[in-house]
Amino acid sequence: MKKKIIYFACALLFFTAERCFSSGTTAANFLKIGVGARNIGMGEAAVAVTDDINSVYWNPAGLAHIVQPVFTFAHTQWFQDIQYEQIGFAKQYNTGRDIGGFSKLSLGVNIFRLSVKKFEGRSATDDKIGSVGASDTAFVISGASDLRTFKSFPSKSGSELYGGVNLKYISQQLYTYSASAFALDLGLQWYEASKIVKKGWRAGVNIQNLGTKIKFDEVAGSLPMNTKLGVGYRYILAGDPVTFDMDFNMPNDEDSYVCTGVEYLVKDLLALRVGFRSGVDIGSGIRAGIGINAGLYSIDYAFAGFGDLGGTHRVSLNIKLGKVPSILRLEDKTALIKHHMTRGGKLFEQGRFAEAVLEFNTVLMEEPLNKEAFESMLKANDKLVEMEKMMPTTITEVPKVKDKAAAKTHYLRGIKLYSAGKPEQAILELDNALKMDPKYKLAKKAKEKILEEMRKTK
């Protein structure tokens, strides 16, 4: 009798486990269970900052950030014999605008499964009916892209805009009963201009589980829709990134709640995470986690408490294919240097010496001891000095010439000061140039670039 009670309790717990995040009345609530130990450890706050394969749950737009093909495997040990598993794969394709106008398209496939160990079933008359199993499964196909590459979304501000979508097939099974439904997730992410890699503001929105009702044992229920709005910020602490995120959740079957968390990535090797999920239900409270990044492999662990039921331990493993990320970064740096050196040389040949100085200085920002870039910048600067001799040399002479000529004078002085390592004085000259000619594009571009580099060195 005791054994039967245990089996019954286990089955009951399975159907309540998927509802730990909800006090509402929707069906298929296992869809509310977050995936990937990384973002669980951050308090389930991720809409604005998620950028790996587990973005499939938090915000599909985040899949646009993956660079290398990646597999993911995740395991969550719930209460008793209940387990939640994930397996997935994602890859970014360079389409050359061949697919719907997108030059880069990230695609992913994931399977999520909540299951309980089979138990002895009993009928209403207490007769044995054999082994009984129960499971919930979601099969998800995802797509994401940088929307700036799509002709309908041109970017004039320089900020980044990403979009993503999930297509879901959902099924539930208990003994001989089953049910299924289809659903859709839509997500967007925005990154502040010129802060893409290291620091800056981010924002995101994710609308989850827009879909059909699911009918189980003659009873139809709506899927657990949720609208997630998030804002995040990343800054550099002692050379290492610290990432904050706060999400506001608006589900269709319970009160709104807030998730907030932080991640500190030390030397691109060790990640420390902590977060909090607000609310009064059993799934609210503090979360914490840790991650280890070993080149092509990363493993993450998170713990989340669930009141009297104890807690859940989550482990996820990501395996990237291809070259080690540090080698990719080195190749990117080499390509960047080659690009700016080539562009600087062409500008020099065209007599656009001020712009050439900017290009060569960009190389020196990446590689300060680059002899070729330094010598090329000196040659371009010498040409600027020769040009300046033909321009007015004192401010009192400026009113004697047209505004555009005066603006060019200040512009050339600004570039000269900049190349001499005096960015603050250069900004003052460029401001004077813009006062004379507010539409002076070169002065605007130079000022923006110098200010950006000044922020990087702070």
Short mmCIF file of C-alpha atoms in Angstrom, two decimals, residues 231-438:
data_model
loop_
_atom_site.label_atom_id
_atom_site.label_comp_id
_atom_site.label_asym_id
_atom_site.label_seq_id
_atom_site.Cartn_x
_atom_site.Cartn_y
_atom_site.Cartn_z
CA VAL A 231 16.78 45.86 -20.35
CA GLY A 232 20.45 45.11 -19.79
CA TYR A 233 23.81 46.77 -19.48
CA ARG A 234 27.36 45.50 -19.83
CA TYR A 235 30.43 47.33 -18.58
CA ILE A 236 34.09 46.48 -18.06
CA LEU A 237 35.49 45.89 -14.57
CA ALA A 238 39.27 45.45 -14.42
CA GLY A 239 39.23 44.32 -18.04
CA ASP A 240 36.44 41.76 -17.57
CA PRO A 241 32.77 42.12 -18.59
CA VAL A 242 29.99 42.47 -16.02
CA THR A 243 26.50 41.98 -17.44
CA PHE A 244 23.24 43.08 -15.79
CA ASP A 245 19.72 42.24 -16.93
CA MET A 246 16.22 42.93 -15.64
CA ASP A 247 13.10 41.37 -17.18
CA PHE A 248 9.45 42.24 -16.65
CA ASN A 249 7.16 39.24 -17.30
CA MET A 250 3.46 39.54 -18.13
CA PRO A 251 1.95 36.01 -18.31
CA ASN A 252 -1.65 35.37 -19.30
CA ASP A 253 -2.53 33.25 -16.27
CA GLU A 254 -0.89 34.89 -13.25
CA ASP A 255 0.38 38.18 -11.85
CA SER A 256 3.31 39.94 -13.47
CA TYR A 257 6.74 39.39 -11.96
CA VAL A 258 10.31 40.64 -12.29
CA CYS A 259 13.57 38.75 -12.80
CA THR A 260 16.96 40.36 -12.32
CA GLY A 261 20.50 39.06 -12.37
CA VAL A 262 24.19 39.69 -12.93
CA GLU A 263 27.09 37.78 -14.47
CA TYR A 264 30.80 38.47 -13.95
CA LEU A 265 33.05 36.76 -16.50
CA VAL A 266 36.62 36.52 -15.19
CA LYS A 267 39.36 36.29 -17.85
CA ASP A 268 36.90 34.70 -20.27
CA LEU A 269 37.26 31.54 -18.19
CA LEU A 270 35.16 31.60 -15.01
CA ALA A 271 31.61 33.01 -14.81
CA LEU A 272 29.98 33.90 -11.49
CA ARG A 273 26.21 34.49 -11.47
CA VAL A 274 23.46 35.45 -9.05
CA GLY A 275 19.87 36.61 -9.50
CA PHE A 276 16.38 36.87 -8.10
CA ARG A 277 12.88 36.06 -9.33
CA SER A 278 10.08 38.00 -7.65
CA GLY A 279 6.61 36.70 -6.81
CA VAL A 280 4.79 34.71 -4.17
CA ASP A 281 4.56 31.34 -5.90
CA ILE A 282 6.77 28.36 -5.15
CA GLY A 283 9.16 29.13 -7.98
CA SER A 284 10.27 32.58 -6.80
CA GLY A 285 13.43 33.41 -4.90
CA ILE A 286 17.20 33.55 -5.25
CA ARG A 287 19.17 31.74 -7.94
CA ALA A 288 22.92 31.30 -8.25
CA GLY A 289 25.30 29.65 -10.66
CA ILE A 290 28.79 29.19 -11.98
CA GLY A 291 30.26 28.51 -15.41
CA ILE A 292 33.57 27.36 -16.83
CA ASN A 293 34.65 28.25 -20.36
CA ALA A 294 37.35 26.03 -21.85
CA GLY A 295 37.71 27.13 -25.46
CA LEU A 296 35.28 25.09 -27.52
CA TYR A 297 33.58 23.72 -24.41
CA SER A 298 31.60 25.46 -21.70
CA ILE A 299 29.78 23.93 -18.75
CA ASP A 300 27.33 25.76 -16.49
CA TYR A 301 25.65 24.91 -13.20
CA ALA A 302 22.74 26.63 -11.45
CA PHE A 303 20.71 26.08 -8.30
CA ALA A 304 17.16 27.34 -7.81
CA GLY A 305 15.22 26.86 -4.60
CA PHE A 306 11.56 25.79 -4.55
CA GLY A 307 10.38 26.28 -0.99
CA ASP A 308 9.38 23.14 0.91
CA LEU A 309 10.01 21.01 -2.18
CA GLY A 310 13.71 21.72 -1.92
CA GLY A 311 15.62 22.87 -4.97
CA THR A 312 16.59 21.99 -8.51
CA HIS A 313 20.10 21.43 -9.81
CA ARG A 314 20.70 22.31 -13.43
CA VAL A 315 23.70 21.47 -15.57
CA SER A 316 24.21 22.40 -19.23
CA LEU A 317 27.06 21.73 -21.66
CA ASN A 318 27.77 23.66 -24.86
CA ILE A 319 30.15 22.27 -27.48
CA LYS A 320 31.29 24.56 -30.29
CA LEU A 321 32.58 23.22 -33.58
CA GLY A 322 35.53 24.68 -35.47
CA LYS A 323 38.40 26.80 -34.21
CA VAL A 324 38.96 27.90 -30.63
CA PRO A 325 37.28 31.33 -30.10
CA SER A 326 40.60 32.98 -29.19
CA ILE A 327 42.00 31.97 -32.60
CA LEU A 328 38.91 33.35 -34.31
CA ARG A 329 39.36 36.65 -32.48
CA LEU A 330 42.98 36.78 -33.65
CA GLU A 331 41.91 36.15 -37.25
CA ASP A 332 39.24 38.85 -36.94
CA LYS A 333 41.87 41.29 -35.62
CA THR A 334 44.21 40.48 -38.51
CA ALA A 335 41.40 41.01 -41.02
CA LEU A 336 40.44 44.29 -39.31
CA ILE A 337 44.00 45.62 -39.50
CA LYS A 338 44.30 44.66 -43.17
CA HIS A 339 40.99 46.38 -43.95
CA HIS A 340 41.94 49.70 -42.33
CA MET A 341 45.48 49.69 -43.75
CA THR A 342 44.13 49.12 -47.26
CA ARG A 343 41.47 51.79 -46.84
CA GLY A 344 43.99 54.24 -45.37
CA GLY A 345 46.34 53.70 -48.33
CA LYS A 346 43.57 54.38 -50.85
CA LEU A 347 42.50 57.55 -49.03
CA PHE A 348 46.12 58.75 -48.99
CA GLU A 349 46.40 58.24 -52.76
CA GLN A 350 43.17 60.22 -53.22
CA GLY A 351 44.59 63.12 -51.22
CA ARG A 352 42.12 62.58 -48.37
CA PHE A 353 44.86 62.74 -45.77
CA ALA A 354 42.71 63.53 -42.73
CA GLU A 355 40.59 60.43 -43.29
CA ALA A 356 43.73 58.38 -43.89
CA VAL A 357 45.04 59.46 -40.47
CA LEU A 358 41.85 58.14 -38.87
CA GLU A 359 42.20 54.78 -40.61
CA PHE A 360 45.86 54.31 -39.64
CA ASN A 361 45.11 55.36 -36.07
CA THR A 362 42.38 52.71 -35.89
CA VAL A 363 45.05 50.12 -36.67
CA LEU A 364 47.27 51.53 -33.91
CA MET A 365 44.40 51.26 -31.43
CA GLU A 366 44.30 47.52 -32.14
CA GLU A 367 48.06 47.05 -32.47
CA PRO A 368 50.03 49.98 -30.95
CA LEU A 369 53.43 48.70 -32.18
CA ASN A 370 52.40 48.35 -35.82
CA LYS A 371 55.35 50.10 -37.53
CA GLU A 372 53.72 50.31 -40.96
CA ALA A 373 50.60 51.99 -39.58
CA PHE A 374 52.66 54.46 -37.52
CA GLU A 375 54.85 55.49 -40.45
CA SER A 376 51.82 55.79 -42.75
CA MET A 377 50.05 58.01 -40.23
CA LEU A 378 53.13 60.26 -39.98
CA LYS A 379 53.23 60.64 -43.79
CA ALA A 380 49.54 61.52 -43.89
CA ASN A 381 50.03 63.99 -41.05
CA ASP A 382 52.93 65.65 -42.90
CA LYS A 383 50.62 66.16 -45.87
CA LEU A 384 48.08 67.76 -43.54
CA VAL A 385 50.75 70.17 -42.28
CA GLU A 386 51.54 71.20 -45.86
CA MET A 387 47.84 71.79 -46.55
CA GLU A 388 47.43 73.78 -43.34
CA LYS A 389 50.16 76.20 -44.42
CA MET A 390 47.91 77.23 -47.30
CA MET A 391 44.98 77.89 -44.94
CA PRO A 392 44.45 80.83 -42.53
CA THR A 393 46.74 80.48 -39.50
CA THR A 394 44.92 82.61 -36.94
CA ILE A 395 41.34 82.80 -35.77
CA THR A 396 41.23 86.50 -36.74
CA GLU A 397 41.66 85.54 -40.39
CA VAL A 398 38.74 83.09 -40.31
CA PRO A 399 35.97 85.68 -40.79
CA LYS A 400 37.70 86.75 -44.02
CA VAL A 401 36.87 83.45 -45.72
CA LYS A 402 33.70 81.56 -46.26
CA ASP A 403 32.25 79.44 -43.47
CA LYS A 404 33.12 76.18 -45.21
CA ALA A 405 36.73 77.18 -45.61
CA ALA A 406 36.87 78.19 -41.94
CA ALA A 407 35.30 74.88 -40.99
CA LYS A 408 37.95 73.03 -42.96
CA THR A 409 40.64 74.98 -41.11
CA HIS A 410 39.33 73.85 -37.74
CA TYR A 411 38.87 70.34 -39.06
CA LEU A 412 42.49 70.07 -40.21
CA ARG A 413 43.71 71.47 -36.91
CA GLY A 414 41.58 68.94 -35.06
CA ILE A 415 43.00 66.03 -37.02
CA LYS A 416 46.54 67.32 -36.47
CA LEU A 417 45.95 67.53 -32.71
CA TYR A 418 44.40 64.09 -32.71
CA SER A 419 47.37 62.53 -34.50
CA ALA A 420 49.64 64.29 -31.98
CA GLY A 421 47.92 62.48 -29.12
CA LYS A 422 45.77 65.42 -27.94
CA PRO A 423 42.17 64.16 -28.36
CA GLU A 424 40.56 66.71 -25.98
CA GLN A 425 41.97 69.67 -27.93
CA ALA A 426 41.04 67.93 -31.18
CA ILE A 427 37.40 67.74 -30.05
CA LEU A 428 37.38 71.52 -29.42
CA GLU A 429 38.62 72.21 -32.94
CA LEU A 430 36.09 69.82 -34.46
CA ASP A 431 33.32 71.53 -32.47
CA ASN A 432 34.44 74.85 -33.98
CA ALA A 433 34.33 73.27 -37.42
CA LEU A 434 30.76 72.11 -36.84
CA LYS A 435 29.75 75.56 -35.61
CA MET A 436 30.96 76.98 -38.91
CA ASP A 437 29.38 74.21 -40.96
CA PRO A 438 26.87 72.00 -39.04
#
